[in-house]
Coordinates of C-alpha atoms in Angstrom, one line a residue:
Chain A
X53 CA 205.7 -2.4 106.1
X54 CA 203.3 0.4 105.1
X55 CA 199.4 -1.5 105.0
X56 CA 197.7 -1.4 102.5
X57 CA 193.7 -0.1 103.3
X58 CA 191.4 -2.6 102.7
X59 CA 189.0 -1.8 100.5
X60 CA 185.2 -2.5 101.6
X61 CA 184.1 -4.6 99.2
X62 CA 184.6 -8.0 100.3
X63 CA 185.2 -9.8 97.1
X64 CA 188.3 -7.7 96.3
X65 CA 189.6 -8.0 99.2
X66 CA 193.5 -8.1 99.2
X67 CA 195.5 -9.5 101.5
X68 CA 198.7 -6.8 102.7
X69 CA 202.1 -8.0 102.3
X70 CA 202.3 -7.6 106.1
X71 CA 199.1 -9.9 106.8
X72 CA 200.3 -12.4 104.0
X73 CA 203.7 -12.8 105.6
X74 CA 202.6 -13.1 109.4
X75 CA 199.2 -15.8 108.1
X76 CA 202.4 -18.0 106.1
X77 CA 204.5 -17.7 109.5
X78 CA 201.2 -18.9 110.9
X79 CA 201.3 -21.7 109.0
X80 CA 205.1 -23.1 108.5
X81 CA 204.4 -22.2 112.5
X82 CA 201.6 -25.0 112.3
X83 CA 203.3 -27.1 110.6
X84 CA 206.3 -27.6 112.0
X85 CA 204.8 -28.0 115.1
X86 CA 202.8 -30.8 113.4
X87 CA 205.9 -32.2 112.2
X88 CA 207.8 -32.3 115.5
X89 CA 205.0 -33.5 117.2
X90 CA 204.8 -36.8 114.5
X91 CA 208.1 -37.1 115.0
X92 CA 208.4 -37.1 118.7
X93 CA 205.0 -39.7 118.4
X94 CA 206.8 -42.2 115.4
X95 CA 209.7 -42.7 118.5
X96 CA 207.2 -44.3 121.1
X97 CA 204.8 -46.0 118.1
X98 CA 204.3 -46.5 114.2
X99 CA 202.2 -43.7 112.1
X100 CA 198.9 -43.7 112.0
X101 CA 198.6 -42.7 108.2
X102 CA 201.7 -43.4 106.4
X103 CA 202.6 -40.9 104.2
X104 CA 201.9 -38.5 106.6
X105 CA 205.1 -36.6 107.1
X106 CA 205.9 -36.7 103.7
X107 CA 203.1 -34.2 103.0
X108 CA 203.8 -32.4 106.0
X109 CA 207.3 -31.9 104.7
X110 CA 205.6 -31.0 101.2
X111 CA 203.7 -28.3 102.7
X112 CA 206.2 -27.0 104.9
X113 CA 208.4 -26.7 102.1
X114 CA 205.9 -24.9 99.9
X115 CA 205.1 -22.5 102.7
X116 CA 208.8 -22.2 102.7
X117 CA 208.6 -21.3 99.4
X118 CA 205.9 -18.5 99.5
X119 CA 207.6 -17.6 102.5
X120 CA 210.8 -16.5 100.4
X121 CA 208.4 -14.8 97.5
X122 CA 206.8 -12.7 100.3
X123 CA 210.3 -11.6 101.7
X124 CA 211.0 -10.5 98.3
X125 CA 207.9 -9.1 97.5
X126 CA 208.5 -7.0 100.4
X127 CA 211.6 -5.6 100.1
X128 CA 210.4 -4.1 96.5
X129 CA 207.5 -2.7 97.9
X130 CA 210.1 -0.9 100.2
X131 CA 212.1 0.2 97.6
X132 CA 209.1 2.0 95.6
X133 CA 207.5 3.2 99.1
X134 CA 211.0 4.8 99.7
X135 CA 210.7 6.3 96.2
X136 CA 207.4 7.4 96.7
X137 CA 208.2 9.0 99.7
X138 CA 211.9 10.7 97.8
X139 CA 209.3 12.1 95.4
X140 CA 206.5 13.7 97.7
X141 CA 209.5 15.2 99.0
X142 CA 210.1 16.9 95.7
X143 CA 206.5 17.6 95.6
X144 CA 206.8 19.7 98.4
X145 CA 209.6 21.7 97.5
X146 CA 208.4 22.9 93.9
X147 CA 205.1 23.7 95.9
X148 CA 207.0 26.0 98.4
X149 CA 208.9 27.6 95.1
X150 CA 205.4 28.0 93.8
X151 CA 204.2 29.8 96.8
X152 CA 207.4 32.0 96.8
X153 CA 206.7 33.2 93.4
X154 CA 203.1 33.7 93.9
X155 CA 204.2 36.3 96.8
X156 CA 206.4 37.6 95.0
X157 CA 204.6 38.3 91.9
X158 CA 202.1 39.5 94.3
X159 CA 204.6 42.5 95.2
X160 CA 205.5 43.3 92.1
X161 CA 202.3 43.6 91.0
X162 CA 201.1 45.9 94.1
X163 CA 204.3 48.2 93.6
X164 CA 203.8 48.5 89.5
X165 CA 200.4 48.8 90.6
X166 CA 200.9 51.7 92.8
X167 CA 203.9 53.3 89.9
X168 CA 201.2 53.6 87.5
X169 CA 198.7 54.9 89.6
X170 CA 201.3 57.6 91.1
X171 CA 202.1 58.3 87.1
X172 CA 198.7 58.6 85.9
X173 CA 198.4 61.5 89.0
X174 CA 201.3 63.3 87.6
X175 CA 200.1 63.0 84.5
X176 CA 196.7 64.4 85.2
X177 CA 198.3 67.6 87.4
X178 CA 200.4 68.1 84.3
X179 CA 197.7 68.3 81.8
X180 CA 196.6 70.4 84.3
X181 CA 199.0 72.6 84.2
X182 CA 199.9 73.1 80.7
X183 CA 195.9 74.0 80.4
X184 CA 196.2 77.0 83.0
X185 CA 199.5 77.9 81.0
X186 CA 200.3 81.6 79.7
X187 CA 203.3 83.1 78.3
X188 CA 204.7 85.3 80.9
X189 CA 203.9 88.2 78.3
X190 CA 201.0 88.4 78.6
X191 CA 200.9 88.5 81.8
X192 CA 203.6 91.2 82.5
X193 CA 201.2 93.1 79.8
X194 CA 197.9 92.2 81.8
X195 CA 199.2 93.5 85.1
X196 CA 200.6 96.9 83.4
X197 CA 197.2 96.9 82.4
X198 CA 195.2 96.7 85.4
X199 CA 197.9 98.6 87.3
X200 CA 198.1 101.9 85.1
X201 CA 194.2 102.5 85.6
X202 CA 194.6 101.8 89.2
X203 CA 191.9 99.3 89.1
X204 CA 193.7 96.7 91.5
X205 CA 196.0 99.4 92.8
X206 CA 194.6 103.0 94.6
X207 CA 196.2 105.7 93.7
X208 CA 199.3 106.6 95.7
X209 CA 197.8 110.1 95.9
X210 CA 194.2 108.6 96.7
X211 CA 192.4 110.2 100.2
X212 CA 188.7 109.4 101.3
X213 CA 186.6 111.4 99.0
X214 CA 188.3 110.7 95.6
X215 CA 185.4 109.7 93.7
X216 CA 187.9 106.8 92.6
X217 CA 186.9 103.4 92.9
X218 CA 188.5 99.7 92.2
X219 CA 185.2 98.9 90.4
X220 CA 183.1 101.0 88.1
X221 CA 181.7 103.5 89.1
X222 CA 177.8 104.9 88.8
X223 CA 179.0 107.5 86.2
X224 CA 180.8 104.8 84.3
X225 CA 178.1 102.2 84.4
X226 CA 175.8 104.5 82.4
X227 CA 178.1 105.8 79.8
X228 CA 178.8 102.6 78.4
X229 CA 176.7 99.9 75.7
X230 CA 174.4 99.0 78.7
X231 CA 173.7 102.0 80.1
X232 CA 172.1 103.3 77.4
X233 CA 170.2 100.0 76.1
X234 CA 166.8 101.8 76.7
X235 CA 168.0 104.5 74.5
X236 CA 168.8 101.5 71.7
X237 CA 166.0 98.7 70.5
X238 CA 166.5 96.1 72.3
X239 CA 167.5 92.9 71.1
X240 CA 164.1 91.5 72.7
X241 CA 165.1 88.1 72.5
X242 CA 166.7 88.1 76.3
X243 CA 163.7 90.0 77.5
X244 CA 165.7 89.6 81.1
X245 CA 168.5 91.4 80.1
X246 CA 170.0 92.8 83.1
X247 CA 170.7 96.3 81.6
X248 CA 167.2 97.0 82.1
X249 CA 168.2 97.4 85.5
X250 CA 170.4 100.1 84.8
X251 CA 168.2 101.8 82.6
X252 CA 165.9 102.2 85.5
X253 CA 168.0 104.9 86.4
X254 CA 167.1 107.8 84.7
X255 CA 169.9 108.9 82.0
X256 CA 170.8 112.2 82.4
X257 CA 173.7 112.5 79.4
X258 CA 173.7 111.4 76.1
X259 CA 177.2 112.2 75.6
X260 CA 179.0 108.9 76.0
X261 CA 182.4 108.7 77.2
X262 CA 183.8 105.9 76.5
X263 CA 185.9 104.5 79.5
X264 CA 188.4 102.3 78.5
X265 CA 186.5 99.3 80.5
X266 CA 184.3 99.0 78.1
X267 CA 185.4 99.0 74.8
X268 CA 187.2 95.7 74.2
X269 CA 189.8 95.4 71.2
X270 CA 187.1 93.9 69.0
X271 CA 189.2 93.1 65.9
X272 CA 190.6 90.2 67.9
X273 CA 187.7 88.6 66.8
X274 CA 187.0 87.0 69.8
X275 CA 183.1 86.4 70.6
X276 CA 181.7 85.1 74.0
X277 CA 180.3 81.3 74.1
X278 CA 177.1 80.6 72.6
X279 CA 174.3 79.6 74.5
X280 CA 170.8 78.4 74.0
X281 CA 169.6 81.7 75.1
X282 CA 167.1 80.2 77.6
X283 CA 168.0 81.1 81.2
X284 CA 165.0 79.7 82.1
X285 CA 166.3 75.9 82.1
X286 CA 168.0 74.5 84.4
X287 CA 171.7 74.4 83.4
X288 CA 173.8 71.5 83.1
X289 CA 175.1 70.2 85.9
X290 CA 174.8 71.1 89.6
X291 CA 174.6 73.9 91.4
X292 CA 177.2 74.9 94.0
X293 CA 174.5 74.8 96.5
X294 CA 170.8 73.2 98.0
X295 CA 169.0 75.5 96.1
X296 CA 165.7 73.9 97.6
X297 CA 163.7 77.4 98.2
X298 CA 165.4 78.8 94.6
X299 CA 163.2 76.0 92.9
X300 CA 160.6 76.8 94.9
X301 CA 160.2 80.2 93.0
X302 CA 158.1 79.7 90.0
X303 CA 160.7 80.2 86.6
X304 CA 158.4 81.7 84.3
X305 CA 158.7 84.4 85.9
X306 CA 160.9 86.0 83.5
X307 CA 159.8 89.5 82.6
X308 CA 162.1 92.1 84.1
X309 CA 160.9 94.6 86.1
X310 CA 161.8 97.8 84.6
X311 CA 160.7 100.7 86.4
X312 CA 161.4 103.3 83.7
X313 CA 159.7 104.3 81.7
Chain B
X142 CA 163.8 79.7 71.3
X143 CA 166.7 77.9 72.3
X144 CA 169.9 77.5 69.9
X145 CA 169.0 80.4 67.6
X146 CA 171.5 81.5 65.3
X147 CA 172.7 85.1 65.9
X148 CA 175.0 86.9 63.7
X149 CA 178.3 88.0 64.0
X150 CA 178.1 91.5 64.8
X151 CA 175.4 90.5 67.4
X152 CA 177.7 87.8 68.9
X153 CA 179.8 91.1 68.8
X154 CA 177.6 93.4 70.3
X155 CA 176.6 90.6 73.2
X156 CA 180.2 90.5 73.8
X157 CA 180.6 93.9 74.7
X158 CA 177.4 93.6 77.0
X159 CA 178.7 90.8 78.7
X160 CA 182.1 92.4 79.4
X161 CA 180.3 95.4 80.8
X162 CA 178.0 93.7 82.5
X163 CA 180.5 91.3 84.6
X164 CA 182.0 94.5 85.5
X165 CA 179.6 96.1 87.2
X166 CA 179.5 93.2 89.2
X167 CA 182.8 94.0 90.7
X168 CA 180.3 97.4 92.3
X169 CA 178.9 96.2 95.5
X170 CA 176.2 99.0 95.2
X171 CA 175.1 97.3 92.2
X172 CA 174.8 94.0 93.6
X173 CA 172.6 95.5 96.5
X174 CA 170.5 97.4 94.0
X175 CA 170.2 94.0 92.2
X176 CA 169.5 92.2 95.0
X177 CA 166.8 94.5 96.5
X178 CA 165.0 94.4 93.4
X179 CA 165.2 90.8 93.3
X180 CA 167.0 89.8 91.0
X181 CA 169.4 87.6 92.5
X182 CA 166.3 85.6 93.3
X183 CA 165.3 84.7 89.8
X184 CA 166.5 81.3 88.2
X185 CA 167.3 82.6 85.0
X186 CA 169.6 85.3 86.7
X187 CA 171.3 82.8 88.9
X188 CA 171.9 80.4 85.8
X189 CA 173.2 84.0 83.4
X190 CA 175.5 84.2 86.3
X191 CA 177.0 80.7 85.8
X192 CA 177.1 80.8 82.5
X193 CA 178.8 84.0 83.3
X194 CA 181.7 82.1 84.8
X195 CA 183.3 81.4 81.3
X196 CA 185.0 85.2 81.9
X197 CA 187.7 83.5 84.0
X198 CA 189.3 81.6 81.3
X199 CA 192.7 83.6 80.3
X200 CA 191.4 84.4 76.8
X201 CA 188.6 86.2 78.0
X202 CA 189.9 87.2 81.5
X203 CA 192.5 89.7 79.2
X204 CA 189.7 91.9 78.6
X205 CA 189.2 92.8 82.0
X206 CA 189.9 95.8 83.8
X207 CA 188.4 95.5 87.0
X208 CA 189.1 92.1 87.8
X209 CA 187.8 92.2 91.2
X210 CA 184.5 91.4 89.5
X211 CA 185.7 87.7 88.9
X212 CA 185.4 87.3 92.7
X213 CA 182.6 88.4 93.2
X214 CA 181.2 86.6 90.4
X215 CA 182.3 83.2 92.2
X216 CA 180.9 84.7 95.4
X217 CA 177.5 84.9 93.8
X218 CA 177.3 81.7 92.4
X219 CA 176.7 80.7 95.9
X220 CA 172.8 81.4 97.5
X221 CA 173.9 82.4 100.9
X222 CA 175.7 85.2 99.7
X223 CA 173.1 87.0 97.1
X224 CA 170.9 86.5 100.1
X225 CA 173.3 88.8 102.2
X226 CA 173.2 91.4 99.6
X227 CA 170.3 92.7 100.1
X228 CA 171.3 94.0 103.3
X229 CA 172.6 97.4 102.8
X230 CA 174.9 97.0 105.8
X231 CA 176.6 94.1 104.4
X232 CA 177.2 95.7 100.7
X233 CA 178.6 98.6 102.7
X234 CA 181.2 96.4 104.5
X235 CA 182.4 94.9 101.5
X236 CA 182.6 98.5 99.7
X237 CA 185.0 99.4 102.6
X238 CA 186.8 96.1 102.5
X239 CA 187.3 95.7 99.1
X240 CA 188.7 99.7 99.5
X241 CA 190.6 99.2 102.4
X242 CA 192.5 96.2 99.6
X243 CA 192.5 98.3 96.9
X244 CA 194.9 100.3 99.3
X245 CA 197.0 97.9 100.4
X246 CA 199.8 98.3 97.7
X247 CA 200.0 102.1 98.1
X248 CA 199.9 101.3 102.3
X249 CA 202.8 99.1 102.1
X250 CA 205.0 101.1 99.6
X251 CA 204.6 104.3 101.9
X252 CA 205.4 102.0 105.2
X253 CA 208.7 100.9 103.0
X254 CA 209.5 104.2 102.0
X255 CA 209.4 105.3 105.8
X256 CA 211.2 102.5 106.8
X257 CA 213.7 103.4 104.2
X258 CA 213.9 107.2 104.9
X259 CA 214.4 106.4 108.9
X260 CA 217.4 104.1 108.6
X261 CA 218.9 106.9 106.5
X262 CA 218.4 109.1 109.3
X263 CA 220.0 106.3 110.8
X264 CA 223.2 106.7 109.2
X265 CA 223.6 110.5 108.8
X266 CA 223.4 111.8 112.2
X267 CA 226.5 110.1 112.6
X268 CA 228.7 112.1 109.8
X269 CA 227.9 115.5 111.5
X270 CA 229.1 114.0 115.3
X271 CA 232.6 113.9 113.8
X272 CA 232.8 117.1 112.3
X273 CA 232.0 118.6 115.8
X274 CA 234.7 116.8 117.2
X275 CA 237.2 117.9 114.6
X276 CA 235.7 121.8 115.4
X277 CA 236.4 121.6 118.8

């Protein structure tokens, strides 16, 4: 028989089957002894009270009674423990499926997790790609380009003391738009114009050749991005380096030196 | 001063500049002559030269012809390096380097060509052995 807790306060205080049963044995106990005893006595002498054993009976009888309810009692109480206990057992199981699930769903979610991450990646290097993308054309027409003036390429016939270089050359520098700015009023809005620095060379020629690495095909239309025209100002964002003792320099220093002149 | 309005034809004109100028750049006697005058040094040179960087996107990369001068452009975004140029020593270096590259193609094409012309020689010495067999 499971027992019941008692509870602490005193005046609910219920008797467990268990206790109830063993206090009524007790007592059919007790009385029956009582019984015997007034009937092994009533042999050798007469009865002190009379209707004694009559009530003796009585009580026995009613004991007997509860007795029998308690029994009963009891084997109900072990009928819905056993339920009780068929039913935590259930408890337990759906709480294990539970579990299961959670891990599982846990997975699932890591692994769709990771998917979509590894998609997003993809994604990105794509977008990346399709920005750097040129038809082939172009390209195949860019390198005749740079090829035919032997700018990437030396001449095959090329030995040291062709004048021939892969970059512009002195000559070239000065016959073009910026060699020949001090000849032209300047704009005078980007008083640092580098070209000043070319000017500083003195300029022999007038007559300007015009090397094909200079003149761009300006009927495409195309013009360079705009800018606030302010070198000055820091630009936006960072600069690839520490550029502690750059800052260091005062920036309004901005007049070019231009030795010509 | 900042965010004037230019026309046109001087949006034109600063295009052409530009172009040239980010050409020279590929000249590493130009950068030393920059750099000894101190140039390189200035902030508002060094931020022209970032701003210079929008020449590497295709649209505007097709107008070069010396496109060695994108390198060197990226190369001077970095201060180390347009502190180096002003040693004449180093601009020399790259000058012969950036030859010595310039000749690569032509250098490998003649090495093929005498690879190619030596295994011909190769095979031919072989057709006259057998016609001195025959004569004898």
């Amino acid at each position: 028989m499971r027992k019941r807790g008692e509870t602490v306060m005193a005046a609910a205080a219920e008797k467990s089957t268990k206790e109830k049963l063993l206090s009524t044995l007790d007592d059919i106990e007790v009385l029956s002894r009582e019984l015997i005893e007034m009937l092994a006595l009533s042999r050798t002498q007469k009865l002190p009270q009379p209707g004694e054993d009559t009530d003796i009976l009585e009580l026995l009888v009613q004991r007997d009674k509860e007795f029998q309810e308690l029994m009963q009692t009891a084997v109900e109480q072990g009928e819905v423990h056993q339920e009780m206990q068929a039913l935590e057992k259930e408890v337990e199981k759906r709480d294990s499926d539970i579990q299961q699930l959670q891990k599982q769903l846990k997975e699932a979610e890591h692994v769709l997790a990771t998917a979509v991450y590894q998609a997003k990646e993809k994604l990105k290097s794509i977008e990346k790609a399709r920005k750097g993308s040129i038809s082939s054309e172009e390209i195949i027409k860019y390198a005749h380009r740079i090829s035919a003036s032997n700018a990437v390429c030396a001449p095959l016939n090329w030995v040291p003391g062709d004048p021939r270089r892969p970059y512009p050359t002195d000559l070239e520098m000065r016959s073009g738009i910026l060699g020949n700015m001090s000849n032209m009023p300047t704009n005078g809005v980007n008083g640092h114009l580098p070209g000043d620095a070319l000017a500083a060379g003195r300029l022999p020629d007038i007559l300007t050749p015009q090397y094909p690495w200079q003149s761009a095909d300006v009927s495409m239309g195309i013009l360079p991005p705009h800018h606030g025209n302010d070198f000055g100002l820091e630009p936006p964002g960072h600069n690839k380096e520490n550029e502690d003792d750059v800052e260091a320099m005062s920036t309004d220093s901005s007049s070019s030196s231009s030795d010509s002149d | 001063m900042s965010g004037f309005m230019e026309t046109e034809e001087q949006a034109r004109h600063r295009f052409q500049l530009e172009l040239e100028f980010v050409q020279c750049l590929a000249n590493p006697n130009y950068l030393n002559f920059l750099a000894q005058r101190g140039y390189l040094r200035e902030k508002p040179f060094v931020n022209y030269l970032k701003y210079l960087l929008y020449w590497k996107e295709p649209e505007y990369a097709k107008f070069l012809k010396y496109p060695h001068c994108l390198h060197m452009l990226e190369l001077l975004q970095y201060e180390h390096f347009r502190k180096e140029l002003v040693n004449a020593q180093c601009t020399k270096f790259i000058d012969e380097q950036q030859i010595l590259h310039w000749q690569h193609y032509s250098r490998k094409r003649t090495r093929l060509q005498q690879a190619l012309a030596e295994q011909q020689q190769q095979h031919q010495p072989q057709a006259p052995s057998h016609g001195n067999t025959t004569s004898k």
